[in-house]
Amino acid sequence: MNPERKEAWYFGWNIVAAATVLTLLTVGMRMSIGPFFLPMAEDLGFSRSLLSGIIAAGMLCYGIGMPLAGYLVAIRGTRFVLLTGTAIIVLSTIWTVLARDPVSFFLAFGVFSSIGLAFTSPVALTPVLSRWFVRRRGTALFFLSTGSMAGIAILTPVFSWAIAAFGWQQALLGFAAAFALLALPTVLLVMRDDAPTHADQRPQDLSATATNASAAPAPFTRVRDALRTATFWQIGFGLFTCGFSMNLMGTHGMPMLMDHGFDAVTSSLGIGTIGLVAIFSTLVLGRLSDVMPRRTLLAAIYLVRGLGFFAMTAVTLHWELYSTAAIGGLAWAGSIALSSAILADTYGVRLVGVLYGWTYLGHQVGATISSLMGGWAFDTFGTHWVSFGSASALLVAAAVVSMSLPVRIKPAAQHVST
């Protein structure tokens, strides 16, 4: 097939659809621990601090698995990493439901399940999407955020229902079975690393790229060179803040709302509303990311999220909860997609998987700290204001840092290193 011939339907969108489904399941599982938290603690006899510690360690293992996933994608391919991750998820889930002591539970749920989810996370999917898309890269990567938010919106109430009806062990086993049934055919039949030479660019886009070649950033060939640049660390700080805030809400948001007087169903629906609204907002944000400066959009997302995050801790009535969740959902997604797009724009497609993995490790360090802090702060002070207030302040700081990112040329005309 002539790589420059454009068909009516670009196959890259099939890969986007498959990646979105996988992200829904993996991120949805990682961000929907809240419904499992209290049932696990009560059934296993763990304190909140102990279970928070295990979850926090799992967040860190999830982050450590990210650079490894990015590296393996580069040398073994996307399919290998996704299939390996699927096998680890299924086996670790079986081990988790059989574990009764803290050490076994930590290894099964904290370590191996987290590594499996890391191998099937957006980090493993970003390189293949970046290869297939240049002109619409922001939109394509934003669909991963759409999947993430759909995971929160769908799996949080589904898990709450399943746990109430069947118990947390059966809910986990059901997830593992559903994941395998969806992931295996998707990975084997859809995922392809061999993108066309010019990806989704049109003839006029190629002309614009040639015209702007002198203004395009020089490609980076070594990870160590990228690590010496300010942009990498600015993106890393933003993702650290993202991980701190989002995993705090995912792990302790539902217990926080229940401690403030809401019942379990209302609390899960409140958290789910954030993801439900974010599903639709990501479609708009993805389009905006291809036509406006990405740093501006990234800063706006962090700022609005920080203000909404603080407001979420102050709600006392049902309409306040749902209204705040809906407003917060408008800016809840997008920071990860924008960060990965900026990394691909700046450092080239060849390095994006590894660099995204390293910055996402910072995301999970933030998640680890917030998971620990959420349980410790409540046990120590009897309130969630310490941890949730810290998250709000960090998000505002991330907005300021994001505005200091360099302004790139128009995305469609940017240099792409392969």
XYZ file of C-alpha atoms in Angstrom:
418
model
C 0.000 0.000 0.000
C 1.248 3.458 -0.889
C 1.756 5.097 2.554
C 0.886 8.534 1.186
C -2.509 7.430 -0.109
C -5.256 8.398 2.329
C -8.189 6.054 2.640
C -11.698 7.081 3.630
C -11.199 5.597 7.076
C -7.789 5.901 8.679
C -6.846 2.684 10.472
C -5.214 4.680 13.264
C -8.659 5.456 14.636
C -9.227 1.724 15.189
C -6.106 1.719 17.340
C -7.428 4.761 19.196
C -10.701 2.936 19.908
C -8.864 -0.159 21.156
C -6.528 1.930 23.306
C -9.491 3.803 24.773
C -11.173 0.560 25.862
C -7.977 -0.743 27.455
C -7.441 2.555 29.247
C -11.013 2.488 30.527
C -10.312 -0.829 32.208
C -6.782 -0.255 33.501
C -7.105 3.323 34.732
C -10.665 2.639 35.834
C -9.392 -0.155 38.074
C -6.505 1.921 39.422
C -8.691 4.984 40.071
C -11.709 3.112 41.462
C -10.134 1.599 44.559
C -12.433 3.693 46.755
C -15.372 1.228 46.743
C -12.986 -1.587 47.730
C -11.275 0.316 50.531
C -13.620 -0.153 53.482
C -14.845 -3.680 52.538
C -11.238 -4.861 52.189
C -10.181 -3.267 55.460
C -13.112 -4.769 57.366
C -12.882 -8.241 55.824
C -9.109 -8.556 56.194
C -8.930 -6.813 59.566
C -6.568 -4.102 58.274
C -6.519 -0.572 59.682
C -7.005 2.358 57.332
C -3.348 3.257 57.712
C -2.181 -0.281 56.882
C -4.398 -0.608 53.824
C -3.469 2.927 52.740
C 0.180 1.912 52.994
C -0.357 -1.156 50.812
C -2.263 0.887 48.233
C 0.415 3.562 48.343
C 3.122 0.970 47.703
C 1.018 -0.317 44.831
C 0.854 3.184 43.363
C 4.638 3.350 43.517
C 4.993 -0.073 41.870
C 2.550 1.099 39.210
C 4.869 4.050 38.578
C 8.032 1.925 38.577
C 6.431 -0.319 35.987
C 5.883 2.652 33.655
C 9.490 3.240 32.464
C 9.890 -0.532 32.152
C 6.731 -0.701 30.021
C 7.968 2.163 27.842
C 11.354 0.497 27.404
C 9.839 -2.890 26.521
C 7.477 -1.280 24.005
C 10.526 0.247 22.296
C 12.433 -3.056 22.038
C 9.695 -5.746 21.959
C 6.637 -3.948 20.617
C 3.211 -2.938 21.898
C 1.540 -6.334 21.617
C 4.155 -8.103 23.707
C 3.835 -5.625 26.555
C 0.022 -5.613 26.521
C -0.244 -9.413 26.464
C 2.288 -9.737 29.274
C 0.368 -7.191 31.343
C -2.916 -9.029 30.773
C -1.434 -12.305 32.029
C -0.025 -10.618 35.126
C -3.382 -8.967 35.908
C -5.296 -12.256 35.756
C -2.796 -14.212 37.868
C -2.314 -11.468 40.470
C -6.083 -11.061 40.860
C -6.494 -14.744 41.676
C -3.696 -14.427 44.219
C -5.292 -11.297 45.719
C -8.628 -12.943 46.496
C -6.832 -15.860 48.158
C -4.511 -13.680 50.271
C -5.428 -13.130 53.912
C -2.274 -11.780 55.570
C -0.701 -8.337 54.914
C 2.445 -9.675 53.204
C 0.611 -11.853 50.684
C -1.954 -9.141 50.023
C 0.817 -6.589 49.529
C 2.646 -8.766 46.998
C -0.489 -9.744 45.083
C -2.510 -6.520 45.085
C 0.216 -3.994 45.823
C 3.068 -5.238 43.630
C 2.086 -7.631 40.855
C -1.372 -6.273 40.097
C 0.136 -2.789 39.846
C 2.847 -3.939 37.438
C 0.247 -5.667 35.273
C -1.833 -2.514 35.134
C 1.290 -0.482 34.288
C 1.999 -2.769 31.315
C -1.520 -2.135 29.957
C -1.633 1.568 30.838
C -1.519 4.665 28.589
C 2.284 4.602 28.812
C 2.295 1.422 26.716
C -0.241 2.924 24.309
C 1.130 6.443 23.847
C 4.044 5.466 21.536
C 1.830 3.612 19.056
C -0.672 6.481 18.942
C 2.132 9.010 18.539
C 3.416 7.030 15.544
C 0.026 6.874 13.873
C -0.904 10.513 14.490
C 0.881 13.810 13.875
C -1.773 16.248 12.671
C -4.384 14.997 15.155
C -1.974 13.783 17.836
C -3.574 15.827 20.608
C -7.046 14.537 19.754
C -5.842 10.921 19.534
C -4.040 11.050 22.870
C -6.991 12.772 24.509
C -9.088 9.690 23.794
C -6.902 7.933 26.369
C -8.128 10.549 28.851
C -11.668 9.872 27.665
C -11.126 6.205 28.463
C -9.677 7.083 31.851
C -12.677 9.192 32.763
C -15.089 6.609 31.424
C -13.356 4.106 33.678
C -13.979 6.284 36.732
C -17.569 7.035 35.713
C -18.450 3.428 34.916
C -16.335 1.260 37.192
C -16.780 3.226 40.422
C -20.571 2.630 40.621
C -20.254 -0.813 39.020
C -17.730 -1.897 41.630
C -19.915 -0.433 44.400
C -22.881 -2.449 43.159
C -20.870 -5.628 42.602
C -19.243 -5.440 46.040
C -22.612 -4.945 47.726
C -24.153 -7.828 45.772
C -21.319 -10.378 45.649
C -18.413 -9.191 47.795
C -15.095 -7.558 46.922
C -13.347 -10.824 45.985
C -15.948 -11.722 43.371
C -15.933 -8.154 42.058
C -12.175 -8.370 41.466
C -12.430 -11.762 39.769
C -15.190 -10.452 37.521
C -12.988 -7.540 36.502
C -10.055 -9.820 35.654
C -12.267 -12.087 33.531
C -13.815 -9.145 31.682
C -10.393 -7.596 31.123
C -8.965 -10.761 29.568
C -12.003 -11.281 27.327
C -11.774 -7.724 25.992
C -8.004 -7.252 25.925
C -6.882 -10.417 24.126
C -8.834 -9.996 20.853
C -8.267 -6.237 20.909
C -4.502 -6.561 21.223
C -4.145 -9.412 18.724
C -6.418 -8.037 16.008
C -6.041 -4.258 16.204
C -2.705 -3.154 17.654
C -0.062 -2.409 15.002
C 3.228 -0.582 15.453
C 3.919 -0.178 11.714
C 2.327 3.206 11.018
C 2.419 4.817 7.540
C 5.467 6.945 6.808
C 3.688 10.266 7.181
C 1.019 9.019 9.587
C -2.200 11.060 9.307
C -0.673 14.105 7.632
C -2.267 15.506 4.483
C -0.260 16.862 1.508
C -0.736 20.418 2.757
C 0.509 19.374 6.199
C 3.659 17.925 4.666
C 4.228 21.188 2.806
C 3.802 23.128 6.064
C 6.243 20.803 7.803
C 8.853 21.408 5.107
C 8.288 25.154 5.282
C 8.749 25.172 9.056
C 11.635 22.681 9.117
C 14.108 25.349 10.174
C 11.903 26.290 13.142
C 11.343 22.712 14.293
C 13.165 21.518 17.414
C 16.165 19.286 16.873
C 15.372 15.618 17.598
C 16.655 14.108 20.840
C 18.451 10.794 20.428
C 19.311 10.009 24.050
C 17.178 9.955 27.169
C 19.960 11.530 29.203
C 19.881 14.633 26.988
C 16.146 15.028 27.532
C 16.574 14.625 31.293
C 18.824 17.694 31.329
C 16.102 19.982 29.930
C 13.716 22.108 32.003
C 10.683 20.992 30.002
C 11.022 17.389 31.195
C 11.063 18.423 34.854
C 8.221 20.912 34.428
C 6.082 18.176 32.916
C 7.228 15.858 35.689
C 6.128 18.270 38.435
C 2.725 18.673 36.834
C 2.233 14.915 36.643
C 3.410 14.539 40.253
C 0.638 16.945 41.248
C -1.843 15.168 38.999
C -1.049 11.829 40.627
C -1.219 13.293 44.129
C -4.651 14.830 43.598
C -6.381 12.260 41.411
C -5.321 9.231 43.431
C -6.209 10.991 46.661
C -9.713 11.450 45.285
C -9.794 7.936 43.844
C -8.686 6.262 47.076
C -10.022 8.562 49.806
C -12.694 10.563 48.001
C -15.489 8.109 48.680
C -14.524 7.553 52.356
C -14.208 11.359 52.716
C -17.733 11.936 51.395
C -19.110 9.153 53.596
C -17.388 10.694 56.628
C -19.104 13.972 55.689
C -22.533 12.326 55.891
C -23.202 10.950 52.415
C -24.181 7.293 51.970
C -22.100 4.877 49.869
C -24.297 5.066 46.767
C -24.421 8.856 46.745
C -20.684 9.069 47.342
C -19.880 6.699 44.476
C -22.242 8.545 42.148
C -20.635 11.842 43.132
C -17.176 10.536 42.230
C -18.583 8.900 39.108
C -20.129 12.206 37.989
C -16.631 13.674 37.700
C -15.634 10.982 35.240
C -18.952 11.079 33.389
C -18.668 14.801 32.643
C -14.983 14.415 31.830
C -15.806 11.871 29.121
C -17.446 14.608 27.067
C -15.109 17.421 28.082
C -12.089 15.477 26.814
C -13.558 15.460 23.308
C -13.593 19.268 23.336
C -10.234 19.577 25.081
C -8.641 17.185 22.590
C -9.708 19.340 19.687
C -8.501 22.494 21.436
C -5.102 20.902 22.076
C -4.464 20.719 18.312
C -5.325 24.366 17.599
C -4.099 26.358 20.624
C -0.911 26.442 22.745
C -0.860 23.254 24.765
C 0.825 24.861 27.761
C -2.069 27.337 28.143
C -4.656 24.586 28.079
C -2.611 22.493 30.523
C -2.327 25.402 32.978
C -6.063 26.090 32.774
C -6.856 22.442 33.524
C -4.652 22.414 36.621
C -6.092 25.704 37.906
C -9.761 24.789 37.479
C -9.126 21.339 38.916
C -7.429 22.827 41.978
C -10.354 25.141 42.716
C -12.888 22.367 42.150
C -10.896 19.949 44.275
C -11.057 22.307 47.234
C -14.796 22.871 46.732
C -15.435 19.113 46.727
C -14.328 18.873 50.351
C -16.825 21.557 51.437
C -20.063 20.155 49.997
C -22.782 19.136 52.447
C -25.902 18.756 50.270
C -26.633 16.390 47.415
C -27.082 19.129 44.807
C -23.834 20.740 45.933
C -22.013 17.436 45.527
C -23.296 16.751 42.024
C -22.890 20.366 40.863
C -19.307 20.570 42.118
C -18.470 17.172 40.635
C -19.910 18.224 37.267
C -17.925 21.480 37.194
C -14.764 19.722 38.315
C -15.278 17.090 35.636
C -14.875 19.739 32.938
C -11.166 19.980 33.797
C -10.610 16.626 35.469
C -9.003 15.020 32.423
C -6.417 16.153 29.939
C -3.264 16.782 31.941
C -1.806 13.367 31.112
C -2.745 13.544 27.412
C -1.380 17.067 27.072
C 1.811 16.146 28.907
C 2.464 13.165 26.650
C 1.693 15.250 23.547
C 4.145 17.940 24.670
C 6.788 15.269 25.278
C 6.256 13.824 21.778
C 6.317 17.304 20.234
C 9.501 18.253 22.067
C 11.583 15.072 22.102
C 10.222 13.051 19.186
C 8.233 9.838 18.902
C 11.176 7.487 19.435
C 11.760 8.612 23.029
C 8.205 9.427 24.067
C 7.454 6.026 25.623
C 10.491 5.999 27.903
C 10.234 9.693 28.819
C 6.513 9.416 29.455
C 7.241 6.420 31.653
C 9.755 8.386 33.722
C 7.457 11.395 34.145
C 4.607 9.056 35.021
C 6.799 7.586 37.714
C 6.608 11.076 39.249
C 2.833 10.832 38.871
C 2.854 7.660 40.920
C 5.230 9.067 43.527
C 2.593 11.738 44.062
C -0.062 9.038 44.185
C 1.957 7.111 46.758
C 2.369 10.141 48.998
C -1.312 11.094 48.811
C -2.469 7.543 49.487
C -0.324 7.432 52.619
C -1.166 10.988 53.609
C -4.900 10.472 53.213
C -5.042 7.598 55.690
C -2.435 9.021 58.065
C -3.954 12.514 58.180
C -7.416 11.168 58.942
C -6.153 8.821 61.650
C -4.012 11.603 63.168
C -6.236 14.686 62.856
C -9.675 13.171 62.325
C -10.207 15.261 59.192
C -9.562 15.116 55.455
C -8.836 18.833 55.120
C -5.069 18.444 55.530
C -4.592 16.090 52.588
C -7.263 17.550 50.306
C -6.146 21.128 50.987
C -2.577 20.180 50.095
C -3.784 18.751 46.800
C -5.598 21.967 45.936
C -2.489 24.070 46.631
C -0.278 21.785 44.531
C -2.650 22.005 41.572
C -2.539 25.802 41.606
C 1.278 25.636 41.703
C 1.245 23.234 38.732
C -0.802 25.746 36.762
C 1.878 28.388 37.331
C 4.685 26.005 36.354
C 2.847 24.914 33.201
C 2.584 28.486 31.976
C 6.401 28.667 31.998
C 6.684 25.792 29.490
C 8.107 26.841 26.106
C 5.612 27.787 23.395
C 5.811 25.313 20.537
C 5.005 25.931 16.904
C 1.666 24.739 15.580
C 1.361 20.992 16.374
C 0.577 19.883 12.823
C 3.763 21.495 11.540
C 6.082 20.197 14.202
C 9.096 18.037 13.544
C 8.534 14.344 14.251
C 11.515 12.213 15.140
C 11.108 8.523 14.347
